[in-house]
mmCIF file of C-alpha atoms and ligand atoms in Angstrom:
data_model
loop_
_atom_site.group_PDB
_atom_site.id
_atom_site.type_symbol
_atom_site.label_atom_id
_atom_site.label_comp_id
_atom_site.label_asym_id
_atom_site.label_seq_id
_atom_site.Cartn_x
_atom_site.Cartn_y
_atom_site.Cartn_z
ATOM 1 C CA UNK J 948 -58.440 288.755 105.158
ATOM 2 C CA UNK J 949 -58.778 285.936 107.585
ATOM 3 C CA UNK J 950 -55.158 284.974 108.848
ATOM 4 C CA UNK J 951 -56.043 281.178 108.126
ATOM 5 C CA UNK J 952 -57.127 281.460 104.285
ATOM 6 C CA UNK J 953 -54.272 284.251 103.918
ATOM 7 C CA UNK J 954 -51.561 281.173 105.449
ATOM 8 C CA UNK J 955 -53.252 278.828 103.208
ATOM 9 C CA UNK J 956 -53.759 280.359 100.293
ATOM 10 C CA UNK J 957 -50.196 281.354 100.445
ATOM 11 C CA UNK J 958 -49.286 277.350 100.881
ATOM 12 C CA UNK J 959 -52.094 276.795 97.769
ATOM 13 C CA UNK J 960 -49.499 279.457 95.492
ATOM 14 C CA UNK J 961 -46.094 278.066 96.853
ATOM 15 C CA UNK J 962 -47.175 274.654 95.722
ATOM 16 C CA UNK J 963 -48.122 275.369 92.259
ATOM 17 C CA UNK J 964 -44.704 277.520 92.142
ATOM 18 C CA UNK J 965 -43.000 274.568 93.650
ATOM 19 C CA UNK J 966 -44.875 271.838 91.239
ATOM 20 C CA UNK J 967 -43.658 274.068 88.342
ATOM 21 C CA UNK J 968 -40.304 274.755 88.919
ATOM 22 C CA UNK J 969 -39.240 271.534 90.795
ATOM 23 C CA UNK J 970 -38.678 269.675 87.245
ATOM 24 C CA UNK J 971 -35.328 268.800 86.593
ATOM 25 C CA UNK J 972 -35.520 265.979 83.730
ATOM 26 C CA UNK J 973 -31.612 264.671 84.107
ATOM 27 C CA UNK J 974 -32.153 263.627 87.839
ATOM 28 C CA UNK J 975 -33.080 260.572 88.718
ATOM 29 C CA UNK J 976 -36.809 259.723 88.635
ATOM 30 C CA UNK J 977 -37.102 258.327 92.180
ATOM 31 C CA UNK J 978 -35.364 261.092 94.104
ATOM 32 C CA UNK J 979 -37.738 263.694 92.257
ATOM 33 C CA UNK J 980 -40.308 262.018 93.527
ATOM 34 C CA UNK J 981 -39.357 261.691 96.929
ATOM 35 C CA UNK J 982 -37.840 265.173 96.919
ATOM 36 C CA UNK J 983 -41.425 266.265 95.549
ATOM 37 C CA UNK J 984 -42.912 263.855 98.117
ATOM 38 C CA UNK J 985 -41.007 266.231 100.949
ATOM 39 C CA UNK J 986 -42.207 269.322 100.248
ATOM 40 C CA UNK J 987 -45.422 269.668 98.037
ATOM 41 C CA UNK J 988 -48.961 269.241 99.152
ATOM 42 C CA UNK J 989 -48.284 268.991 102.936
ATOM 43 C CA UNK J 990 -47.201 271.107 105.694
ATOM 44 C CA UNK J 991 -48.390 275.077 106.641
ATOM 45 C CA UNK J 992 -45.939 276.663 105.319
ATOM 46 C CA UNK J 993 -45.802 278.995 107.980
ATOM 47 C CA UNK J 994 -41.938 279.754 106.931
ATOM 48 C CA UNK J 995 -43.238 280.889 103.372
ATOM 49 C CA UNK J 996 -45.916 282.961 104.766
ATOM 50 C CA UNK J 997 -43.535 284.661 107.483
ATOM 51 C CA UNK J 998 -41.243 285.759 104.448
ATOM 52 C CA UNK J 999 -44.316 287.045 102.471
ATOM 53 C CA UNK J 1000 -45.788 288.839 105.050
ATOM 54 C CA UNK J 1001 -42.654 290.813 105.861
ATOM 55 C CA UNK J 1002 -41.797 291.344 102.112
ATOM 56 C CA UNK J 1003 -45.769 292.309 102.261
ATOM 57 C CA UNK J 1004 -44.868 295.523 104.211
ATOM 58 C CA UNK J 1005 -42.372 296.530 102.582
ATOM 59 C CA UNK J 1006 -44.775 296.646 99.204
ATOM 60 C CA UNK J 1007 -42.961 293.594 97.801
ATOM 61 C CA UNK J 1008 -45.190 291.678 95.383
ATOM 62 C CA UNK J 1009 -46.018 287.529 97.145
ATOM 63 C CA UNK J 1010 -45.430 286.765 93.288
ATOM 64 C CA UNK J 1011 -42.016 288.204 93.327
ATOM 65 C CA UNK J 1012 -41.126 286.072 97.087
ATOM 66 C CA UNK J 1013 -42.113 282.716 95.575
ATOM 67 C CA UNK J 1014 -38.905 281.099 94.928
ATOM 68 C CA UNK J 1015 -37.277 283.137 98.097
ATOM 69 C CA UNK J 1016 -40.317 281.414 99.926
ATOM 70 C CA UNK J 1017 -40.242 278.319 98.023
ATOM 71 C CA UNK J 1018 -36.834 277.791 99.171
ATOM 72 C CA UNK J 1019 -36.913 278.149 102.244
ATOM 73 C CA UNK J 1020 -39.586 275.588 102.664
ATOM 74 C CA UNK J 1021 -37.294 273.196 100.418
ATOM 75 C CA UNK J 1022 -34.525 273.395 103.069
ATOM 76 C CA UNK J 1023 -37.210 273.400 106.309
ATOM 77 C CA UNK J 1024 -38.607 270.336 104.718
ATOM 78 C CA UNK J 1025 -34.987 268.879 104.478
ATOM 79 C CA UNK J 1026 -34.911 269.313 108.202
ATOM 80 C CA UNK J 1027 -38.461 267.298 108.733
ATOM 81 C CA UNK J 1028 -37.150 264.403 106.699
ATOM 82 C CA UNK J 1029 -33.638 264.269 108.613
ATOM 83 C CA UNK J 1030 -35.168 264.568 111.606
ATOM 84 C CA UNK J 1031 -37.734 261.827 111.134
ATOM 85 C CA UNK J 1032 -34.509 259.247 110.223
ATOM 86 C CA UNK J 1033 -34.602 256.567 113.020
ATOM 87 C CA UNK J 1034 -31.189 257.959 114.545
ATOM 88 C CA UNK J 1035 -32.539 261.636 115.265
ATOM 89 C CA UNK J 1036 -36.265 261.509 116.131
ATOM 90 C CA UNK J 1037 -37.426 258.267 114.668
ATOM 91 C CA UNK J 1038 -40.614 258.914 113.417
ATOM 92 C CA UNK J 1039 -42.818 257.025 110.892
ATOM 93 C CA UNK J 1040 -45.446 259.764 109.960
ATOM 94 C CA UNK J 1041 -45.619 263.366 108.989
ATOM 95 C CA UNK J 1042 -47.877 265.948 107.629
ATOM 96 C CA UNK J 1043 -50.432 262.778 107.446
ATOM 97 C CA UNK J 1044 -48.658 260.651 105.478
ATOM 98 C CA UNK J 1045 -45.740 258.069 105.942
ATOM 99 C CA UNK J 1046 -42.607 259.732 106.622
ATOM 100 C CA UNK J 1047 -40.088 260.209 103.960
ATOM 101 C CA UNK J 1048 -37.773 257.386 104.985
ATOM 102 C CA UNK J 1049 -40.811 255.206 105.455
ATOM 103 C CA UNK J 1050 -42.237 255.493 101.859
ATOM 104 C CA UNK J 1051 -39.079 255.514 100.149
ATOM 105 C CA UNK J 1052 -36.674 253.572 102.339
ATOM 106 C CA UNK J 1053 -33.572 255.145 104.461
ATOM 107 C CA UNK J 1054 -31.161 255.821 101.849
ATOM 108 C CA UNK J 1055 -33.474 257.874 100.211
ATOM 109 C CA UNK J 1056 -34.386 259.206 103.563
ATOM 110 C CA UNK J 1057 -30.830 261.116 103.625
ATOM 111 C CA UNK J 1058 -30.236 261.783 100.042
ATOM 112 C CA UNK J 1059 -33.566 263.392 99.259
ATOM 113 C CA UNK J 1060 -33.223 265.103 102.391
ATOM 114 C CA UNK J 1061 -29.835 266.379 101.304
ATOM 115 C CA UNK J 1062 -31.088 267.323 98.270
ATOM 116 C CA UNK J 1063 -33.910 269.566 99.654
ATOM 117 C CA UNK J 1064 -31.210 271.187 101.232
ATOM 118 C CA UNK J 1065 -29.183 272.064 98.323
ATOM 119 C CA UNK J 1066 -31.942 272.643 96.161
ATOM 120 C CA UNK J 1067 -33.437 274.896 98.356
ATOM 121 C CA UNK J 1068 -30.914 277.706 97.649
ATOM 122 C CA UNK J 1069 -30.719 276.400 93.864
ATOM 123 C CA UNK J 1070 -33.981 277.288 94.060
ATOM 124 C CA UNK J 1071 -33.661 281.340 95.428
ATOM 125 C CA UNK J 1072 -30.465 281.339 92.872
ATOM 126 C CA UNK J 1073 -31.837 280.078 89.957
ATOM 127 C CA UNK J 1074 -34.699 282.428 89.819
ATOM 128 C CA UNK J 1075 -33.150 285.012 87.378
ATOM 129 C CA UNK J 1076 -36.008 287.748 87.572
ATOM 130 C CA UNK J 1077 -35.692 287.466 91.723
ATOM 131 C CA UNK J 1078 -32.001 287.634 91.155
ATOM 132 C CA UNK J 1079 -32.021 290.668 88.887
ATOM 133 C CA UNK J 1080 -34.877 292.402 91.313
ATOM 134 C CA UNK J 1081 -32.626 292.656 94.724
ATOM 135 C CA UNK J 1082 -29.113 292.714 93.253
ATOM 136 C CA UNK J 1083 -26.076 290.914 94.571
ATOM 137 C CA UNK J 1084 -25.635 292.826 97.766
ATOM 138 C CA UNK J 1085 -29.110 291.776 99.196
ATOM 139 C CA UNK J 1086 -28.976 288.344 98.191
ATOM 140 C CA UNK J 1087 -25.849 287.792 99.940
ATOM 141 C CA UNK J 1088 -27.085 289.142 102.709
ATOM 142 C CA UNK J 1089 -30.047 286.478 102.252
ATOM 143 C CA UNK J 1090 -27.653 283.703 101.626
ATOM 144 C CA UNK J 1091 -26.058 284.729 104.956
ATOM 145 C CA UNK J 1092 -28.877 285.102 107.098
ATOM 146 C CA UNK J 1093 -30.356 281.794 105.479
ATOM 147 C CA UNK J 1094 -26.695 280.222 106.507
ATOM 148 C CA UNK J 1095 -26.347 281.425 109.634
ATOM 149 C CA UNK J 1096 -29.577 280.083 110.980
ATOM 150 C CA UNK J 1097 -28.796 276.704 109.886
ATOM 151 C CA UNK J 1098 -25.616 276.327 111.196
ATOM 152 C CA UNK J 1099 -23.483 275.159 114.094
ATOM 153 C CA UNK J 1100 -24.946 278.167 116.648
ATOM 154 C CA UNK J 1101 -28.423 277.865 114.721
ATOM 155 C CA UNK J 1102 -30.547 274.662 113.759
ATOM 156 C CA UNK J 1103 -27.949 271.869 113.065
ATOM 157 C CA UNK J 1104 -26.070 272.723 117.020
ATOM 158 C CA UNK J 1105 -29.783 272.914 118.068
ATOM 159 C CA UNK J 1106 -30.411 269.956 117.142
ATOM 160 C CA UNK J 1107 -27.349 268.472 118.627
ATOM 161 C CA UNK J 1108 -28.426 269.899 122.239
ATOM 162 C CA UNK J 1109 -31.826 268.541 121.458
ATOM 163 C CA UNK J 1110 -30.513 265.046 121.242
ATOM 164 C CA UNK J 1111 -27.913 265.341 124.083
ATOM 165 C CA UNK J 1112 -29.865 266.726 126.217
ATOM 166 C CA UNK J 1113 -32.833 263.894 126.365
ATOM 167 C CA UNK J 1114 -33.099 261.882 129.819
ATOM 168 C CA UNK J 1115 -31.229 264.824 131.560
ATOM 169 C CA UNK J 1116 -32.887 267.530 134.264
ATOM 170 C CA UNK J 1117 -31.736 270.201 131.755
ATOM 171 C CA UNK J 1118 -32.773 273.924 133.203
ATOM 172 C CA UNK J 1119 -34.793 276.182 131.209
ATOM 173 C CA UNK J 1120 -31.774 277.904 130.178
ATOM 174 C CA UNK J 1121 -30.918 274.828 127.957
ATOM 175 C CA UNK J 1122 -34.011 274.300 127.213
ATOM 176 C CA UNK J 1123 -34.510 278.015 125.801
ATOM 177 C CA UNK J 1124 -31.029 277.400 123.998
ATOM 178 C CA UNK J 1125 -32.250 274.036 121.939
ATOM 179 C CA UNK J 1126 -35.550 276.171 121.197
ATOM 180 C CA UNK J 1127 -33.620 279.434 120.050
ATOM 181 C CA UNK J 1128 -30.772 277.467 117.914
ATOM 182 C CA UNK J 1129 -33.028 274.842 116.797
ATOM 183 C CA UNK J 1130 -36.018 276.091 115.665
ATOM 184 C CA UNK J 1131 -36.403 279.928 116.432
ATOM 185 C CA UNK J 1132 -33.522 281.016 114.194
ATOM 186 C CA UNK J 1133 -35.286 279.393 111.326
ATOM 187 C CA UNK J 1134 -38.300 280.882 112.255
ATOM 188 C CA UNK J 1135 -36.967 284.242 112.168
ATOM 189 C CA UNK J 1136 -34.463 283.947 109.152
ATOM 190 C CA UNK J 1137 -37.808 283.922 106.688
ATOM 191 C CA UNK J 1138 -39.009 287.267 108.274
ATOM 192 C CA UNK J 1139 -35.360 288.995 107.907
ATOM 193 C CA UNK J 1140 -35.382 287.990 104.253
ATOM 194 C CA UNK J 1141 -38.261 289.536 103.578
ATOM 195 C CA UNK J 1142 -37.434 292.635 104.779
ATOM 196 C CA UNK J 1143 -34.290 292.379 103.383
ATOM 197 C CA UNK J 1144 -35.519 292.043 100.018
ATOM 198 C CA UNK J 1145 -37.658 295.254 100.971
ATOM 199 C CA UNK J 1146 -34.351 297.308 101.858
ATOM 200 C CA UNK J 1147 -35.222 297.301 105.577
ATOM 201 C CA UNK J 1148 -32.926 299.980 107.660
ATOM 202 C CA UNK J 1149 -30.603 299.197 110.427
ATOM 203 C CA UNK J 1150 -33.146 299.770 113.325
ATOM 204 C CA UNK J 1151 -36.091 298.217 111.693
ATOM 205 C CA UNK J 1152 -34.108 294.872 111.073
ATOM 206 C CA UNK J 1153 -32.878 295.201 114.840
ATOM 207 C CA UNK J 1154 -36.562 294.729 115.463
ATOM 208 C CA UNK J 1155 -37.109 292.362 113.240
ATOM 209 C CA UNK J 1156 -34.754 289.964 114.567
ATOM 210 C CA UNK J 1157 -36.199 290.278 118.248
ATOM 211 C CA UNK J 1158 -39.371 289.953 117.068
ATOM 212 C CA UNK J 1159 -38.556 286.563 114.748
ATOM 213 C CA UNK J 1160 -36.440 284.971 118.103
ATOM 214 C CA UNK J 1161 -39.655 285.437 120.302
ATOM 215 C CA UNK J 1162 -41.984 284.280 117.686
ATOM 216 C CA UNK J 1163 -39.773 281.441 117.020
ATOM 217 C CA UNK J 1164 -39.241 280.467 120.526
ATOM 218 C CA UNK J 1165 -43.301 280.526 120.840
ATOM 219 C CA UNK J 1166 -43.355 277.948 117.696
ATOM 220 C CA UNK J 1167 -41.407 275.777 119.422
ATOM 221 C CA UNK J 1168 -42.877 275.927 122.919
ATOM 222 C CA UNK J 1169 -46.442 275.631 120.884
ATOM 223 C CA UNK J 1170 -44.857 272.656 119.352
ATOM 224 C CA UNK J 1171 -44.231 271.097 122.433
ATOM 225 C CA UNK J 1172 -47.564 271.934 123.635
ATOM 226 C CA UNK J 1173 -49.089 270.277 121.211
ATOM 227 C CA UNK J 1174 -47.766 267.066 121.572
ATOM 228 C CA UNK J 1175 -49.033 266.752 124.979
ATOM 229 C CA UNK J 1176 -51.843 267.951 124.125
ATOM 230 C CA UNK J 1177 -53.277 266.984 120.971
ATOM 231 C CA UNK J 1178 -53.869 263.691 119.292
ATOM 232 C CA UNK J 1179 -51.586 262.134 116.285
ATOM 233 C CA UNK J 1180 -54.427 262.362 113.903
ATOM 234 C CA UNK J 1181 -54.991 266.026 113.790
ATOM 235 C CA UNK J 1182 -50.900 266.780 114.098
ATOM 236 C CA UNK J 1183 -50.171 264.600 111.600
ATOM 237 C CA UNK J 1184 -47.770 262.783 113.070
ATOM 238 C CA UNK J 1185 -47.011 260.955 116.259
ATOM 239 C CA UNK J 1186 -48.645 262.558 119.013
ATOM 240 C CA UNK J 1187 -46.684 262.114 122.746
ATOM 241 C CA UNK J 1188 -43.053 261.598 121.810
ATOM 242 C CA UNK J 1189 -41.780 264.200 123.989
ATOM 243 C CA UNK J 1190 -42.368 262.228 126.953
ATOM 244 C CA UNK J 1191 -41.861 259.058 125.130
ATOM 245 C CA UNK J 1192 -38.467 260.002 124.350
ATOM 246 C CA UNK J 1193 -37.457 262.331 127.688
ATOM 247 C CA UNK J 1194 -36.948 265.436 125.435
ATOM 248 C CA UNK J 1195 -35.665 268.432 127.759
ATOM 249 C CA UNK J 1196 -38.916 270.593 127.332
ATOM 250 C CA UNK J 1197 -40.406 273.502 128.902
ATOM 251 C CA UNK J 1198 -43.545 271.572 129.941
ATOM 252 C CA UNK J 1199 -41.539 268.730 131.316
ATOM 253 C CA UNK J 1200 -39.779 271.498 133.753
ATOM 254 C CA UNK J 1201 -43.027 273.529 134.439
ATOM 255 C CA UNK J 1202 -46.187 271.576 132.617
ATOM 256 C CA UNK J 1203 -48.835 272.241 131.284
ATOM 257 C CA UNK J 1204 -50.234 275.820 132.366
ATOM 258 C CA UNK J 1205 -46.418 277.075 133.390
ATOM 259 C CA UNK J 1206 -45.421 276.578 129.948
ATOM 260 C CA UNK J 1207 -48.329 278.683 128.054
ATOM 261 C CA UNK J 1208 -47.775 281.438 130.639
ATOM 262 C CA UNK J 1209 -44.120 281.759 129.343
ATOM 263 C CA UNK J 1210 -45.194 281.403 125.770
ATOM 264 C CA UNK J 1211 -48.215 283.811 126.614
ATOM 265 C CA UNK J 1212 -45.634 285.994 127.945
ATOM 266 C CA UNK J 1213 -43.210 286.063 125.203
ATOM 267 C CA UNK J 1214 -45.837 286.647 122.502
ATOM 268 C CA UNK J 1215 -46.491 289.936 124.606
ATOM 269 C CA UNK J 1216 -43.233 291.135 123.997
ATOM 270 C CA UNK J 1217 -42.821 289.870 120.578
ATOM 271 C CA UNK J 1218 -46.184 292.001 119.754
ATOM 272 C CA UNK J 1219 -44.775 294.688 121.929
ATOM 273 C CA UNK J 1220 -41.584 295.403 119.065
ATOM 274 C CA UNK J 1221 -43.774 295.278 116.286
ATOM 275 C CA UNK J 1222 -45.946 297.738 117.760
ATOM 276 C CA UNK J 1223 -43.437 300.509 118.519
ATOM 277 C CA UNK J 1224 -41.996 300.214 115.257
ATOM 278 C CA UNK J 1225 -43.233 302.972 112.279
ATOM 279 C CA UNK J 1226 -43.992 300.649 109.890
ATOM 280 C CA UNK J 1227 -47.429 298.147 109.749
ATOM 281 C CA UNK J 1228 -46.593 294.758 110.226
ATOM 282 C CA UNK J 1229 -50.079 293.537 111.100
ATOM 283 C CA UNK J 1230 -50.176 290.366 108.428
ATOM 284 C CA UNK J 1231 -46.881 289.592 111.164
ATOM 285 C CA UNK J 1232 -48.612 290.538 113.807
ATOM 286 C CA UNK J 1233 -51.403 287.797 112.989
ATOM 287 C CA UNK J 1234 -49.188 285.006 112.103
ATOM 288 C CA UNK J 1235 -47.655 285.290 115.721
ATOM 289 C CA UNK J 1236 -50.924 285.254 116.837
ATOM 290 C CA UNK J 1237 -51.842 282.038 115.039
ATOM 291 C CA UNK J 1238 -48.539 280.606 116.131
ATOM 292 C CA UNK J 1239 -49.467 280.356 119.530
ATOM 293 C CA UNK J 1240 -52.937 279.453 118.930
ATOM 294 C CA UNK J 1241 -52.699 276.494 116.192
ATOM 295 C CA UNK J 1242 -53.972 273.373 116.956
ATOM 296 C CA UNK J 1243 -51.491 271.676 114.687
HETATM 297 C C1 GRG E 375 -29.243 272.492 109.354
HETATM 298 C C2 GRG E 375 -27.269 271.228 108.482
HETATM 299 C C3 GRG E 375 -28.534 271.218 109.220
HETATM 300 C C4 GRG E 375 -28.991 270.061 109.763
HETATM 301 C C5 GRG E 375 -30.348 269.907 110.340
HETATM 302 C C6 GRG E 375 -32.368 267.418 111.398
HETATM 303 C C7 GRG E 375 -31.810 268.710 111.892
HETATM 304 C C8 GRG E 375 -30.382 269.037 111.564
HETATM 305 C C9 GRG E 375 -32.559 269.575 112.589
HETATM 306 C C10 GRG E 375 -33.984 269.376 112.939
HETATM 307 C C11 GRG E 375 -34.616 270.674 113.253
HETATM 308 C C12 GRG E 375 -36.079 270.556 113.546
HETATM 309 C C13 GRG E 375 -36.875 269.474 112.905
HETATM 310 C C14 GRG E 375 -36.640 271.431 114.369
HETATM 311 C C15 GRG E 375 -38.080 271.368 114.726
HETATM 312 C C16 GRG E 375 -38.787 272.575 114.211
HETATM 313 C C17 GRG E 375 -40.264 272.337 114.142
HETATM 314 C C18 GRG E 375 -41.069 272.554 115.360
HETATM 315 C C19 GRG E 375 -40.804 271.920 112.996
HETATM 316 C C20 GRG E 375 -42.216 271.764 112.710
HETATM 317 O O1 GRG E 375 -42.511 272.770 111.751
HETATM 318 P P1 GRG E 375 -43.954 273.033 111.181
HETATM 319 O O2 GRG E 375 -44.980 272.828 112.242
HETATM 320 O O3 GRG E 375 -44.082 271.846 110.125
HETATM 321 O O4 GRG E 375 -43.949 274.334 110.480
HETATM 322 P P2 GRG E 375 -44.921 271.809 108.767
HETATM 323 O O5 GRG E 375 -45.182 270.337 108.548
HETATM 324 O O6 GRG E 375 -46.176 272.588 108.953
HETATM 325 O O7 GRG E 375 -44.033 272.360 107.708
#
């Protein structure tokens, strides 16, 4: 199957799960909304389809992933809508629609965004036949590796760098560190719970986490790309703020054509584990692939 329908018909079955599980009649009717409004019906989910894939070769069943899947889009969404609140990245659109602050005002903005956070791993946890299928040992380690990319060494001290590191001439070093912390650690975290779910061995999850760094680090340099690159209308939100804002980026240290050489490069290895491992991880494989060659 074509990499493209296999990522989007993935998104098309995490949406329904999401639109059918996501009901929760005690809330409040406005923060369902915008909590629905955060994470259904937009975005690739990329995240979802990393976790699938792994689980994939391991002879997991996508149905079984969904709520794994599910919530770990809940809790990347929560990261969009925090970091399109006017004090982080300020930004008014997103996946082609008004930002989350921006359609339901900036208290919302941080409260539904807390709440995809939390209800991201409600989400995993509350899935009693997922539960029952890996046991408690696996979905602690889950929890764990989930926890560990989010936190002060992973996405939220990424994010921290990211911010106090605009207007400076940070090196590539630093510039590698906000990518790895910041984005790459949630891009690999999907992949090890996957194979964690499909009782991966020592060496094989050694892999695996090389493997989800470098693809990670190539989202984020892509990323970066494409905001130089690409017009708002087909990214779906504002196109140029890199510049705008003096982010410390790869392509403001070597532009344009430096930049996809190192992410060029980095794919190479990344394809380079998978290949010397015993196990087919070509559905992987392919969604690296279409990470660095996305248009959005
Ligand atoms: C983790 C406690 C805690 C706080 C989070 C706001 C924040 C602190 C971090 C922001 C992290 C962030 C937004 C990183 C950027 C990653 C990135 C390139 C996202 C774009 O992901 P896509 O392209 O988006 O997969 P779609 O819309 O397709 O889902």
């Amino acid at each position: 199957m074509d990499i493209i329908q296999y990522i989007n018909e993935n998104a098309i079955l995490l949406d329904n799960h999401l639109e059918q599980r996501l009901i929760f009649p005690e809330a409040p009717t406005r923060l369902m909304e915008a909590l629905r409004y955060g994470v259904i019906g937009g975005g690739k989910k990329i995240r979802a389809s990393l976790c699938l894939a792994t689980g994939e070769a391991y002879g997991i069943k996508r149905e079984d992933l969904l709520s794994l899947a599910g919530g770990i889009e809940m809790i990347h969404s929560f990261s969009l809508v925090h970091d399109d609140l006017p004090e982080m990245d300020n930004d008014d659109y997103r996946r082609g629609k008004y930002s989350l602050h921006k359609a339901f005002g900036g208290a919302m903005g941080i409260l539904a965004g807390d709440a995809l956070l939390v209800e991201g791993f409600r989400f995993i946890l509350s899935d009693s036949h997922f539960c029952r299928l890996v046991g408690n040992t696996k979905l602690l380690k889950i929890l764990n590796v989930l926890l560990d990319a989010l936190s002060v060494e992973g996405m939220v001290g990424g994010q921290v760098l990211d911010i106090d590191l605009e207007g400076t001439e940070a090196d590539e070093e630093q510039v590698m560190d906000i990518y790895r912390m910041k984005t790459a650690r949630f891009i690999q975290a999907p992949i090890l719970c996957g194979a964690i779910v499909g009782g991966v061995n020592k060496k094989e999850l050694n892999d695996l986490e090389r493997f989800g760094l470098l693809a990670g680090e190539c989202f984020q340099i892509k990323d970066d790309l494409l905001d130089v690159t690409q017009p708002s209308e087909i990214l779906g939100k504002t196109a140029g703020k890199d510049v705008q804002q003096e982010k410390a980026t790869l392509v403001k240290i070597y532009g344009i054509h430096g930049t996809q050489e190192i992410m060029e490069n980095l794919f190479r290895e990344a394809e380079a584990i998978l290949n010397q491992t015993n196990r087919s991880f070509s559905l992987l494989r392919e969604i690296a692939h279409f990470i660095i060659t996305r248009h959005h």
